[in-house]
XYZ file of C-alpha atoms in Angstrom:
779
model
C -58.083 48.295 -24.296
C -57.279 44.583 -24.521
C -60.541 43.919 -26.348
C -59.798 46.528 -29.011
C -56.296 45.148 -29.483
C -57.631 41.614 -29.818
C -60.241 42.677 -32.388
C -57.565 44.495 -34.385
C -55.392 41.365 -34.418
C -58.274 39.225 -35.657
C -59.178 41.720 -38.413
C -55.585 41.880 -39.596
C -54.953 38.104 -39.448
C -58.401 36.824 -40.457
C -57.278 34.807 -43.486
C -54.381 33.293 -41.539
C -56.622 32.378 -38.624
C -59.116 30.632 -40.910
C -56.339 28.349 -42.169
C -55.183 27.770 -38.610
C -58.772 27.043 -37.528
C -59.178 24.356 -40.195
C -55.975 22.594 -39.119
C -57.128 22.659 -35.481
C -60.523 21.209 -36.445
C -58.798 18.394 -38.324
C -56.402 17.617 -35.472
C -58.922 17.763 -32.632
C -61.495 15.739 -34.603
C -59.074 12.858 -35.087
C -57.808 12.995 -31.500
C -61.182 13.231 -29.786
C -62.745 10.600 -32.052
C -59.837 8.194 -31.459
C -60.102 8.636 -27.696
C -63.886 8.284 -27.809
C -63.656 4.989 -29.688
C -61.013 3.392 -27.509
C -62.642 4.534 -24.251
C -66.210 4.019 -25.450
C -65.948 0.509 -26.844
C -63.744 -0.860 -24.062
C -66.031 0.552 -21.386
C -69.069 -0.611 -23.377
C -67.646 -4.140 -23.392
C -67.194 -4.036 -19.620
C -70.764 -2.723 -19.201
C -72.112 -5.494 -21.435
C -70.242 -8.098 -19.398
C -71.940 -6.824 -16.229
C -75.383 -6.331 -17.809
C -75.459 -9.777 -19.403
C -73.613 -11.486 -16.529
C -71.163 -12.868 -19.071
C -69.068 -15.931 -18.169
C -65.367 -15.942 -17.420
C -65.039 -19.181 -19.374
C -67.080 -20.929 -22.026
C -66.378 -24.620 -22.659
C -67.653 -26.764 -25.549
C -67.550 -30.484 -24.854
C -68.151 -33.460 -27.166
C -68.930 -36.714 -25.368
C -71.271 -39.641 -26.007
C -70.981 -41.049 -22.480
C -73.519 -39.843 -19.899
C -71.330 -40.986 -17.003
C -68.370 -39.112 -18.430
C -70.502 -35.972 -18.854
C -71.642 -36.216 -15.238
C -68.054 -36.761 -14.116
C -66.901 -33.617 -15.926
C -69.685 -31.531 -14.394
C -68.783 -32.892 -10.963
C -65.154 -31.921 -11.604
C -66.134 -28.339 -12.511
C -68.338 -28.129 -9.421
C -65.489 -29.337 -7.223
C -63.117 -26.564 -8.318
C -62.900 -23.972 -5.517
C -62.216 -21.229 -8.088
C -65.600 -21.831 -9.780
C -68.441 -19.751 -8.365
C -71.192 -21.409 -10.391
C -71.861 -22.663 -13.923
C -74.742 -23.380 -16.297
C -75.247 -26.011 -18.951
C -76.656 -24.074 -21.903
C -79.749 -25.759 -23.410
C -78.431 -26.431 -26.893
C -79.326 -28.700 -29.789
C -76.776 -29.091 -32.563
C -78.356 -29.818 -35.954
C -76.984 -30.452 -39.411
C -78.103 -27.334 -41.271
C -77.828 -25.882 -44.767
C -78.769 -22.333 -45.709
C -80.875 -22.386 -48.872
C -80.481 -19.282 -51.031
C -80.143 -18.346 -54.685
C -76.832 -16.680 -53.777
C -75.433 -19.854 -52.210
C -74.281 -22.869 -54.209
C -75.123 -25.879 -52.001
C -72.515 -27.980 -53.820
C -69.711 -25.447 -53.348
C -66.675 -26.709 -51.464
C -65.383 -23.173 -51.012
C -65.182 -22.470 -47.267
C -65.882 -18.772 -47.969
C -69.225 -19.673 -49.602
C -70.155 -22.556 -47.381
C -72.393 -21.362 -44.559
C -73.723 -24.833 -43.841
C -72.701 -27.234 -41.116
C -73.553 -28.058 -37.526
C -75.468 -25.088 -36.094
C -76.447 -24.560 -32.483
C -80.158 -24.060 -31.747
C -81.596 -23.030 -28.411
C -85.224 -22.615 -27.211
C -86.339 -18.996 -27.078
C -87.046 -17.864 -23.512
C -85.207 -20.733 -21.797
C -81.848 -19.093 -21.239
C -80.180 -18.979 -17.853
C -78.695 -16.253 -15.698
C -75.245 -16.331 -17.321
C -74.913 -14.259 -20.489
C -78.623 -13.587 -20.854
C -79.114 -12.483 -24.494
C -80.013 -8.836 -25.095
C -82.394 -8.548 -28.052
C -82.071 -5.590 -30.430
C -83.490 -4.589 -33.826
C -86.697 -6.524 -33.209
C -89.229 -6.985 -36.008
C -92.439 -5.104 -35.208
C -94.852 -7.802 -36.497
C -95.898 -11.229 -35.281
C -94.552 -14.087 -37.414
C -95.313 -17.812 -37.527
C -91.758 -19.159 -37.535
C -89.529 -16.614 -35.756
C -85.787 -17.075 -35.489
C -83.254 -14.852 -33.763
C -79.559 -14.728 -34.611
C -76.680 -12.804 -33.092
C -75.511 -9.562 -34.630
C -72.008 -11.053 -34.792
C -73.207 -14.068 -36.785
C -75.106 -11.873 -39.217
C -71.893 -9.958 -39.928
C -69.340 -12.768 -39.829
C -71.246 -15.647 -41.409
C -73.857 -13.919 -43.563
C -71.890 -10.696 -44.299
C -74.688 -8.525 -42.917
C -77.155 -9.860 -45.490
C -80.178 -10.102 -43.215
C -82.374 -7.543 -41.501
C -85.478 -7.897 -39.294
C -88.434 -9.256 -41.282
C -86.322 -11.091 -43.874
C -87.012 -14.747 -44.537
C -84.289 -17.376 -44.252
C -84.693 -20.922 -45.531
C -82.833 -23.587 -43.567
C -82.508 -27.189 -44.642
C -82.407 -29.026 -41.312
C -81.947 -32.788 -41.325
C -82.621 -32.721 -45.095
C -85.989 -30.941 -44.686
C -86.444 -27.296 -45.701
C -88.063 -24.879 -43.299
C -88.713 -21.155 -43.802
C -88.061 -18.856 -40.828
C -88.510 -15.105 -40.433
C -85.764 -13.041 -38.826
C -87.615 -11.709 -35.770
C -84.622 -9.801 -34.497
C -81.005 -9.920 -33.489
C -79.395 -10.302 -30.127
C -76.135 -9.382 -28.445
C -74.283 -11.789 -26.223
C -70.631 -11.773 -25.260
C -70.029 -15.534 -25.314
C -73.175 -17.235 -26.695
C -73.075 -15.503 -30.064
C -73.414 -18.696 -32.142
C -76.931 -19.734 -31.089
C -80.110 -19.572 -33.158
C -83.085 -18.995 -30.879
C -86.326 -20.597 -32.123
C -89.704 -21.400 -30.577
C -89.422 -24.334 -28.105
C -92.203 -26.247 -29.930
C -90.374 -25.786 -33.248
C -87.128 -26.944 -31.678
C -88.795 -30.064 -30.324
C -89.962 -30.876 -33.859
C -86.487 -30.332 -35.263
C -84.793 -32.299 -32.490
C -85.669 -35.739 -33.824
C -82.523 -37.085 -35.461
C -78.949 -36.279 -36.452
C -78.340 -34.464 -33.192
C -74.686 -33.780 -32.412
C -73.935 -34.372 -28.704
C -72.167 -31.084 -27.951
C -72.558 -29.494 -24.549
C -71.916 -25.834 -23.853
C -70.869 -24.893 -20.328
C -70.591 -21.281 -19.190
C -68.629 -20.719 -15.997
C -68.444 -17.836 -13.528
C -65.295 -17.766 -11.438
C -64.801 -16.442 -7.940
C -63.742 -12.781 -7.900
C -59.981 -12.346 -8.060
C -59.244 -15.705 -9.672
C -56.782 -15.711 -12.580
C -58.921 -16.494 -15.647
C -55.970 -17.697 -17.752
C -54.843 -20.114 -15.059
C -58.299 -21.658 -14.750
C -58.604 -21.788 -18.541
C -55.407 -23.846 -18.731
C -56.418 -26.078 -15.821
C -59.815 -26.981 -17.309
C -58.478 -27.456 -20.868
C -55.707 -29.741 -19.604
C -58.238 -31.774 -17.614
C -60.297 -32.354 -20.757
C -57.159 -33.319 -22.688
C -56.081 -35.781 -20.003
C -59.501 -37.440 -20.233
C -59.293 -37.568 -24.049
C -62.496 -35.544 -24.378
C -62.806 -33.404 -27.489
C -63.355 -29.868 -26.226
C -62.660 -26.217 -26.755
C -62.639 -23.272 -24.404
C -62.677 -19.492 -24.703
C -61.896 -17.069 -21.904
C -63.316 -13.612 -21.313
C -59.938 -12.166 -22.358
C -60.309 -13.674 -25.811
C -63.872 -12.391 -26.085
C -62.655 -8.886 -25.272
C -60.034 -9.176 -28.002
C -62.727 -10.292 -30.450
C -65.007 -7.334 -29.718
C -62.540 -4.495 -29.152
C -59.201 -5.151 -30.855
C -60.143 -3.822 -34.307
C -61.610 -0.687 -32.718
C -58.425 -0.257 -30.696
C -56.330 -0.455 -33.877
C -58.493 2.184 -35.578
C -58.199 4.397 -32.498
C -54.410 4.098 -32.397
C -54.190 5.203 -36.025
C -56.475 8.181 -35.398
C -54.681 9.299 -32.237
C -51.200 8.837 -33.713
C -52.073 10.888 -36.759
C -53.781 13.574 -34.671
C -50.563 13.954 -32.666
C -48.664 14.542 -35.911
C -51.142 17.220 -36.969
C -51.074 18.773 -33.483
C -47.315 19.111 -33.842
C -47.929 20.923 -37.115
C -50.416 23.212 -35.323
C -47.845 24.146 -32.686
C -45.176 24.883 -35.280
C -47.640 27.040 -37.201
C -48.410 29.025 -34.032
C -44.735 29.632 -33.306
C -43.972 30.604 -36.889
C -46.982 32.868 -37.239
C -46.435 34.764 -33.974
C -42.688 35.282 -34.417
C -43.223 36.444 -37.976
C -45.998 38.763 -36.862
C -43.686 40.318 -34.269
C -40.945 40.832 -36.865
C -43.364 42.344 -39.379
C -45.086 44.614 -36.855
C -42.196 45.773 -34.685
C -42.952 49.406 -35.368
C -46.636 48.892 -34.550
C -45.726 47.164 -31.285
C -43.392 50.062 -30.428
C -46.212 52.497 -31.146
C -48.596 50.545 -28.929
C -46.102 50.625 -26.071
C -45.603 54.342 -26.613
C -49.407 54.809 -26.442
C -49.532 53.155 -23.036
C -50.254 49.487 -23.783
C -48.306 47.220 -21.469
C -46.186 44.285 -22.581
C -48.626 41.992 -20.778
C -51.579 43.352 -22.779
C -49.791 43.027 -26.124
C -48.666 39.476 -25.350
C -52.102 38.520 -24.046
C -53.736 39.775 -27.259
C -51.429 37.586 -29.365
C -51.903 34.560 -27.102
C -55.684 34.903 -26.913
C -55.893 35.189 -30.691
C -54.617 31.647 -31.065
C -56.126 30.208 -27.895
C -59.611 31.450 -28.842
C -59.220 30.135 -32.396
C -58.002 26.771 -31.059
C -60.965 26.693 -28.670
C -63.439 27.446 -31.453
C -61.853 24.759 -33.627
C -62.039 22.278 -30.773
C -65.735 23.011 -30.147
C -66.537 22.823 -33.881
C -64.750 19.445 -34.077
C -66.826 18.216 -31.126
C -69.990 19.218 -32.952
C -68.821 17.451 -36.115
C -68.039 14.261 -34.185
C -71.402 14.035 -32.457
C -73.233 14.751 -35.720
C -71.599 11.775 -37.474
C -71.117 9.368 -34.573
C -74.529 7.734 -35.126
C -73.915 6.548 -38.712
C -70.277 5.793 -37.831
C -71.334 3.540 -34.938
C -73.617 1.581 -37.260
C -70.749 1.130 -39.734
C -68.363 0.007 -36.967
C -70.678 -2.824 -35.946
C -69.140 -4.820 -38.791
C -65.868 -5.019 -36.822
C -67.068 -4.472 -33.233
C -70.223 -6.670 -33.320
C -71.778 -4.806 -30.379
C -73.803 -1.638 -30.313
C -72.397 1.438 -28.588
C -74.636 4.012 -26.962
C -72.006 6.759 -27.585
C -73.081 9.162 -24.801
C -71.157 12.391 -24.319
C -67.606 11.353 -23.416
C -66.352 13.879 -20.897
C -62.908 12.247 -20.596
C -62.032 12.438 -24.291
C -63.525 15.946 -24.419
C -61.361 17.220 -21.548
C -58.175 15.437 -22.663
C -58.472 16.693 -26.232
C -59.281 20.212 -25.044
C -56.297 20.268 -22.701
C -53.938 18.993 -25.411
C -55.145 21.312 -28.194
C -55.886 24.489 -26.227
C -53.217 23.956 -23.575
C -50.400 23.315 -26.033
C -51.551 26.296 -28.146
C -51.373 28.506 -25.046
C -47.899 27.304 -24.039
C -46.420 27.707 -27.528
C -48.021 31.153 -27.937
C -46.660 32.144 -24.507
C -43.153 31.102 -25.522
C -43.416 32.729 -28.959
C -44.343 36.152 -27.562
C -41.525 36.239 -25.004
C -39.379 38.475 -27.259
C -41.913 41.300 -26.850
C -40.731 41.765 -23.247
C -37.283 42.911 -24.367
C -38.613 45.203 -27.109
C -37.894 48.864 -26.316
C -40.424 51.324 -27.858
C -37.723 53.671 -29.210
C -35.731 50.813 -30.690
C -38.885 49.311 -32.194
C -39.873 52.615 -33.779
C -36.439 52.735 -35.427
C -37.467 49.718 -37.537
C -36.693 46.760 -35.380
C -34.415 44.873 -33.133
C -31.672 44.801 -35.756
C -30.950 47.668 -38.088
C -28.227 45.890 -40.040
C -27.869 42.466 -41.527
C -24.452 40.842 -41.541
C -25.581 37.635 -43.257
C -23.358 36.198 -45.946
C -24.531 36.877 -49.488
C -25.346 33.399 -50.728
C -25.244 32.893 -54.503
C -24.356 36.512 -55.512
C -26.212 37.150 -58.752
C -23.374 39.122 -60.334
C -20.909 36.247 -60.086
C -23.045 33.073 -60.065
C -23.854 31.311 -63.308
C -27.146 29.656 -64.137
C -30.818 30.507 -64.739
C -31.683 33.719 -62.943
C -34.988 32.457 -61.496
C -33.267 29.382 -60.074
C -30.495 31.459 -58.516
C -33.033 33.822 -56.956
C -34.945 30.802 -55.622
C -31.785 29.445 -54.011
C -31.020 32.829 -52.442
C -34.558 32.991 -51.023
C -34.294 29.416 -49.779
C -31.173 30.134 -47.738
C -32.409 33.533 -46.513
C -34.991 32.377 -43.950
C -33.875 29.718 -41.457
C -37.087 29.952 -39.455
C -39.202 29.396 -42.547
C -37.053 26.447 -43.591
C -37.367 24.820 -40.171
C -41.154 25.194 -40.284
C -41.395 23.611 -43.730
C -38.983 20.799 -42.882
C -40.766 19.802 -39.669
C -44.218 19.943 -41.268
C -43.108 17.943 -44.303
C -41.280 15.481 -42.070
C -44.578 14.811 -40.294
C -46.405 14.467 -43.607
C -43.692 12.183 -44.990
C -44.039 9.977 -41.918
C -47.815 9.612 -42.270
C -47.663 9.049 -46.031
C -44.968 6.405 -45.559
C -47.174 4.522 -43.094
C -50.081 4.816 -45.541
C -47.977 3.352 -48.368
C -46.636 0.581 -46.083
C -50.085 -0.440 -44.849
C -51.666 0.032 -48.286
C -49.115 -2.222 -49.978
C -48.778 -4.951 -47.341
C -52.459 -5.190 -46.426
C -54.527 -3.426 -49.059
C -52.623 -4.398 -52.220
C -50.707 -7.514 -51.087
C -52.878 -8.949 -48.288
C -50.949 -12.216 -48.418
C -48.119 -10.345 -46.673
C -50.410 -9.867 -43.679
C -51.599 -13.454 -43.932
C -47.996 -14.682 -43.763
C -47.308 -12.453 -40.763
C -50.309 -13.740 -38.815
C -49.776 -17.432 -39.537
C -46.990 -19.724 -38.391
C -47.132 -21.484 -41.798
C -49.115 -19.441 -44.296
C -50.178 -20.797 -47.671
C -52.006 -19.631 -50.790
C -54.617 -22.409 -50.846
C -55.724 -24.808 -48.113
C -57.548 -28.010 -49.082
C -59.175 -30.639 -46.887
C -59.509 -34.023 -48.602
C -61.143 -37.254 -47.523
C -58.003 -39.139 -48.610
C -55.072 -39.694 -46.304
C -51.810 -38.131 -47.493
C -52.662 -37.319 -51.151
C -49.743 -34.887 -51.254
C -48.001 -36.399 -54.256
C -51.083 -36.201 -56.459
C -51.472 -32.480 -55.704
C -47.789 -31.608 -56.141
C -47.920 -32.584 -59.828
C -50.725 -30.127 -60.677
C -49.941 -27.025 -62.826
C -48.840 -23.812 -61.012
C -48.259 -25.659 -57.718
C -44.847 -24.809 -56.237
C -45.075 -26.299 -52.723
C -47.361 -28.731 -50.911
C -47.240 -29.842 -47.298
C -49.644 -31.249 -44.737
C -50.161 -30.246 -41.132
C -52.071 -31.737 -38.251
C -52.981 -30.256 -34.891
C -53.540 -31.466 -31.364
C -53.246 -29.967 -27.893
C -50.903 -30.653 -24.998
C -49.886 -29.125 -21.693
C -46.650 -27.340 -20.861
C -46.191 -26.318 -17.224
C -49.944 -26.054 -16.814
C -50.461 -24.015 -19.997
C -52.709 -25.472 -22.667
C -50.889 -25.134 -25.998
C -51.587 -25.966 -29.628
C -49.175 -28.255 -31.418
C -48.751 -28.048 -35.188
C -47.267 -31.142 -36.791
C -45.832 -31.612 -40.271
C -43.798 -34.380 -41.841
C -40.673 -32.194 -41.767
C -40.850 -28.452 -41.087
C -37.606 -27.932 -42.988
C -39.557 -28.713 -46.165
C -42.270 -26.141 -45.375
C -41.527 -22.856 -47.231
C -43.503 -20.318 -45.198
C -42.608 -20.957 -41.559
C -42.636 -17.635 -39.708
C -39.314 -18.124 -37.904
C -37.841 -15.353 -35.761
C -34.776 -16.943 -34.189
C -32.886 -20.252 -34.281
C -33.603 -23.091 -36.675
C -36.397 -25.516 -37.454
C -36.439 -28.947 -35.742
C -34.468 -31.725 -37.440
C -34.685 -34.597 -34.992
C -37.506 -36.288 -33.125
C -36.580 -34.659 -29.797
C -36.593 -31.058 -31.078
C -39.334 -28.426 -31.292
C -39.824 -24.772 -32.211
C -42.074 -22.803 -29.858
C -44.056 -19.614 -30.244
C -42.208 -16.466 -29.234
C -45.063 -15.392 -26.952
C -44.895 -18.746 -25.155
C -41.129 -18.407 -24.787
C -41.480 -14.911 -23.349
C -44.221 -15.997 -20.937
C -42.181 -18.929 -19.604
C -38.669 -17.485 -19.902
C -37.562 -20.220 -22.330
C -34.300 -19.784 -24.257
C -33.046 -21.595 -27.348
C -31.351 -24.803 -26.193
C -33.596 -25.221 -23.133
C -35.452 -28.467 -22.481
C -39.238 -28.442 -22.125
C -41.601 -31.261 -21.149
C -44.871 -31.612 -23.080
C -47.681 -33.765 -21.723
C -50.826 -35.372 -23.135
C -53.290 -37.816 -21.611
C -51.187 -40.723 -22.818
C -47.559 -39.693 -22.532
C -45.062 -36.970 -21.733
C -41.745 -36.278 -23.428
C -38.821 -33.896 -23.100
C -37.847 -31.806 -26.132
C -35.042 -29.381 -26.966
C -36.081 -25.917 -28.145
C -34.270 -25.073 -31.383
C -35.950 -21.795 -32.260
C -38.820 -19.337 -31.932
C -41.626 -18.746 -34.424
C -44.601 -16.403 -34.410
C -48.221 -16.609 -35.428
C -51.650 -15.760 -34.111
C -52.636 -19.380 -33.534
C -53.706 -19.644 -29.883
C -52.352 -16.064 -29.510
C -48.751 -17.212 -29.900
C -48.957 -20.170 -27.476
C -48.031 -22.989 -29.872
C -45.332 -25.527 -30.709
C -44.070 -26.825 -34.063
C -42.796 -30.396 -34.242
C -42.113 -33.030 -36.907
C -44.200 -36.169 -37.358
C -41.692 -38.412 -35.588
C -41.711 -36.044 -32.607
C -45.502 -36.360 -32.283
C -45.247 -40.135 -31.867
C -43.548 -39.593 -28.486
C -46.786 -38.006 -27.224
C -48.940 -40.819 -28.581
C -50.398 -38.780 -31.432
C -51.125 -40.335 -34.827
C -51.236 -37.722 -37.577
C -53.987 -37.156 -40.099
C -52.484 -36.030 -43.392
C -55.517 -34.872 -45.342
C -55.209 -31.105 -44.666
C -52.968 -29.820 -47.446
C -51.344 -26.396 -47.637
C -50.441 -25.255 -51.147
C -48.368 -22.417 -52.586
C -48.892 -21.333 -56.194
C -46.642 -19.432 -58.562
C -46.291 -15.760 -57.536
C -49.282 -16.167 -55.150
C -51.365 -15.128 -58.153
C -55.168 -15.269 -57.597
C -55.819 -16.408 -61.177
C -53.325 -19.266 -60.832
C -54.714 -20.147 -57.401
C -58.182 -20.417 -58.949
C -56.755 -22.753 -61.634
C -55.180 -24.930 -58.933
C -58.503 -25.172 -57.083
C -60.259 -26.065 -60.353
C -57.691 -28.801 -61.025
C -58.083 -30.217 -57.511
C -61.890 -30.341 -57.818
C -61.687 -32.075 -61.225
C -59.010 -34.500 -60.012
C -60.473 -35.482 -56.642
C -64.206 -34.791 -57.156
C -66.228 -35.837 -54.109
C -63.015 -36.645 -52.271
C -62.670 -32.867 -51.700
C -64.217 -31.914 -48.359
C -63.540 -28.145 -48.549
C -60.969 -25.607 -49.701
C -60.005 -22.057 -48.900
C -58.403 -19.925 -51.615
C -56.682 -17.218 -49.576
C -55.286 -15.447 -52.652
C -58.681 -14.893 -54.249
C -60.544 -14.207 -51.003
C -58.055 -11.563 -49.866
C -57.715 -9.990 -53.311
C -61.500 -9.590 -53.501
C -61.516 -7.672 -50.227
C -63.841 -10.162 -48.537
C -61.922 -9.789 -45.273
C -63.037 -6.883 -43.056
C -59.440 -6.278 -41.942
C -58.346 -5.742 -45.540
C -61.230 -3.371 -46.220
C -60.467 -1.462 -43.031
C -56.794 -1.137 -43.955
C -57.691 0.288 -47.353
C -60.050 2.827 -45.781
C -57.392 3.879 -43.251
C -54.845 4.384 -46.050
C -57.238 6.547 -48.059
C -58.014 8.646 -44.970
C -54.306 9.050 -44.174
C -53.524 10.234 -47.695
C -56.480 12.646 -47.869
C -55.734 14.133 -44.456
C -52.007 14.422 -45.277
C -52.762 16.338 -48.454
C -55.212 18.549 -46.556
C -52.538 19.365 -43.962
C -50.032 20.243 -46.697
C -52.586 22.525 -48.356
C -53.639 24.300 -45.158
C -50.082 24.724 -43.895
C -48.812 26.008 -47.198
C -51.806 28.332 -47.463
C -50.800 29.910 -44.160
C -47.119 29.980 -45.047
C -47.489 31.405 -48.558
C -49.765 34.198 -47.347
C -47.187 35.140 -44.721
C -44.321 35.080 -47.222
C -46.200 37.197 -49.763
C -47.263 39.788 -47.178
C -43.738 39.933 -45.788
C -42.181 40.306 -49.259
C -44.677 42.687 -50.921
C -42.167 45.480 -51.483
C -39.520 43.097 -52.789
C -42.014 41.467 -55.151
C -43.234 44.863 -56.368
C -39.672 46.012 -57.101
C -38.952 42.795 -59.001
C -42.045 43.338 -61.105
C -40.861 46.910 -61.812
C -37.557 45.437 -62.971
C -39.374 43.275 -65.520
C -39.988 39.958 -63.768
C -43.335 38.370 -64.652
C -45.784 36.951 -62.105
C -45.099 33.438 -63.414
C -41.359 33.862 -62.845
C -41.904 35.125 -59.305
C -44.331 32.280 -58.550
C -41.806 29.791 -59.908
C -39.087 31.401 -57.794
C -41.224 31.131 -54.659
C -42.154 27.514 -55.389
C -38.552 26.503 -56.083
C -37.267 28.315 -52.994
C -39.345 26.053 -50.763
C -38.412 22.808 -52.521
C -35.099 22.128 -50.682
C -36.848 22.286 -47.315
C -39.842 20.314 -48.617
C -37.711 17.555 -50.139
C -35.417 17.304 -47.116
C -38.310 17.191 -44.645
C -40.423 14.701 -46.544
C -37.339 12.524 -47.174
C -36.507 12.300 -43.481
C -40.138 11.585 -42.579
C -40.587 8.982 -45.323
C -37.380 7.109 -44.477
C -38.105 7.115 -40.743
C -41.703 6.069 -41.414
C -40.850 3.095 -43.623
C -37.983 1.906 -41.396
C -40.199 1.995 -38.281
C -43.490 0.846 -39.830
C -42.885 -2.773 -38.832
C -42.270 -1.701 -35.237
C -45.582 0.162 -35.299
C -47.372 -2.903 -36.692
C -45.766 -5.123 -34.044
C -47.276 -2.938 -31.321
C -50.693 -2.947 -33.000
C -50.813 -6.718 -33.515
C -49.021 -7.850 -30.346
C -52.305 -8.873 -28.680
C -52.864 -11.404 -31.483
C -49.520 -13.106 -30.855
C -47.251 -11.147 -33.225
C -43.801 -10.624 -31.702
C -42.096 -9.042 -34.681
C -43.686 -7.680 -37.843
C -41.602 -8.549 -40.899
C -43.697 -7.265 -43.780
C -42.122 -5.650 -46.838
C -40.439 -2.281 -46.171
C -38.705 -1.783 -49.509
C -36.829 1.398 -50.560
C -39.348 2.107 -53.338
C -41.888 2.987 -50.646
C -40.066 6.037 -49.292
C -38.768 6.950 -52.767
C -42.336 7.080 -54.105
C -43.451 9.162 -51.090
C -40.608 11.626 -51.678
C -41.278 11.981 -55.406
C -45.070 12.225 -55.151
C -44.895 14.456 -52.058
C -42.459 16.861 -53.727
C -44.501 17.101 -56.936
C -47.806 17.609 -55.093
C -46.232 20.208 -52.786
C -44.774 22.143 -55.721
C -48.157 22.199 -57.466
C -49.878 23.350 -54.264
C -47.335 26.107 -53.581
C -47.553 27.359 -57.152
C -51.363 27.359 -57.018
C -51.443 29.181 -53.684
C -48.993 31.861 -54.858
C -51.470 33.269 -57.371
C -51.864 36.314 -55.086
C -48.549 37.533 -56.520
C -50.453 38.476 -59.687
C -52.257 41.220 -57.745
C -49.039 42.882 -56.576
C -47.732 45.791 -58.643
C -44.935 48.296 -58.092
C -47.407 51.220 -58.384
C -49.625 49.895 -55.570
C -46.658 49.950 -53.178
C -45.773 53.625 -53.720
C -46.348 55.695 -50.592
C -46.428 59.454 -50.312
């Protein structure tokens, strides 16, 4: 009996269930894919660390003194927290990449792929971070070279593939190599592996004395603490060095994937909410429309449990089918998607069947559908067969007559639309909640699209403690006044950097002549330093050490230490928020002499065309005195940054999916309304109303709920978008996102959302044309 009842429900509701199925597929696809990415790539990173025996710390050291090098290695050996280390066999050579697409004379840092490159002999790697070779060329070549997958993406923009030739000018002599393959390595991603004989030939002159040390720590040791200890030791010895911990490597390889996953999961939750509302609305409406049928079924011997079970299974089975279809879709596209994601993840992912994401998504989608369907059918228990057969739970309506037609003035269609709008509270709630969800997602899309996709300098200013439009490195010392007189230049300042220790933490120090004259300092609280004993510190550093404004902190270098007063907090991604800003006079107390040849420039309106003119003027004015420049305005506007491209793709996906949800939800809703109102629509047609008037009435009747819902969602979305971005970017050192959240954003979402929704509702109501008064006559 239950099977027959279930089949009858499916036959009757087939068109509705197809719409519901499509929404479920959309929701479960986004949720399962988001979970797969975040679980898959993070676990893949951990597997790679174990497979390759990746180091906990990687240290780069520049020293010309053999005794000093030996002393440093003895120091590392003496640390009880160090398990063992290896000195990576590396030769650093002055190298230029020769290509028709590369201008060797260009000073643009975005074009310049030349410099000091690290070369290592193929086959002579150690036990720590043993390279894993992938995408190998299937032919023997005379001059093979292997580069990391990360370098191919980051430096060469994915230009090379196995078998391609690359011409390198090493020590002013050109040599043609063949890309024999790529490799994956967690820490040693910047090495070029070549034949040992070839390397011996190259290693004749102009060798930069840089040592690379990879360190494995004893299990249980705090990596950050050891990182700070070793960095401070190098600083105290005045040895130029740099270090990266395994935590930073994990951020490099997984953070962009994590951001994508958060977007997918957050949006899937919104759509899942829509799914649950649709279930509740559809079941309760079905009960109201089929009260007499339910009464007849009870009279024929069907139990309440059987009737409820049939309704519940209808949606649970459909949700299950949608979930399984979404799983099939995911695993059919995951291969090409994984290849595309290598541009931001830099490591390959085996993407095996993910049982965790499968089970979690299934429980959320199917489980929530079951619970909502169970709640929605509870009214069937109190339905008496006799009462149901007498046309329902209520035989009279005592609702107030809103907008009585005989006494209300105005266009008749508009008045009828208003009456219909106020007649169904349940329908209004459904529309408002769905449109609120859509308004929220569209608002986030507009916020991200504007601040990252359209105005990427807004993101640049958020991520930097002192963002600029153009950065120029000159060979002159303090040429600031010459640059400030150039056309379109609005602000010029110099900065210098060095490192110091604060309570054992290695921190970056940014120095400028006077930070109060720098226009783009990313201050959060307090004020900029005025006097030589004042500093501003990164918010992340303040939070980690419990520092308040007005507190005294002691900074230490190899030469001196000095006590400063904290006057404020700033934010930026430099050293993941562990930095200090101080004026030039303050740096003297730590024994640091500033170099003033790194200039930061703002141009009028941050306009790319004007920025290009400024760069052109600088090159013509300074000539060979220009070492390099970076035009952020042009580079970001051209979409050369993978983050910008990713943000634009996410925005497009959000908008497309939002429109799809509106269409599918309205398709389900309009069908229900038309079926429920067939007799009323037929009578209106008999009275002389045209199909176009009735379609207009239906469209207008939904607009109050649509506009109210999308308005609430859009306003909430825009007002909380910065909070959302703060959470996403917190790992980079962002404490508070302060990108533009202007009123025009939610106003545009409301206007566009309302217009698109009206068009969709009107288009979907074309079924009204098929209704006629004659077809509703019963004998």
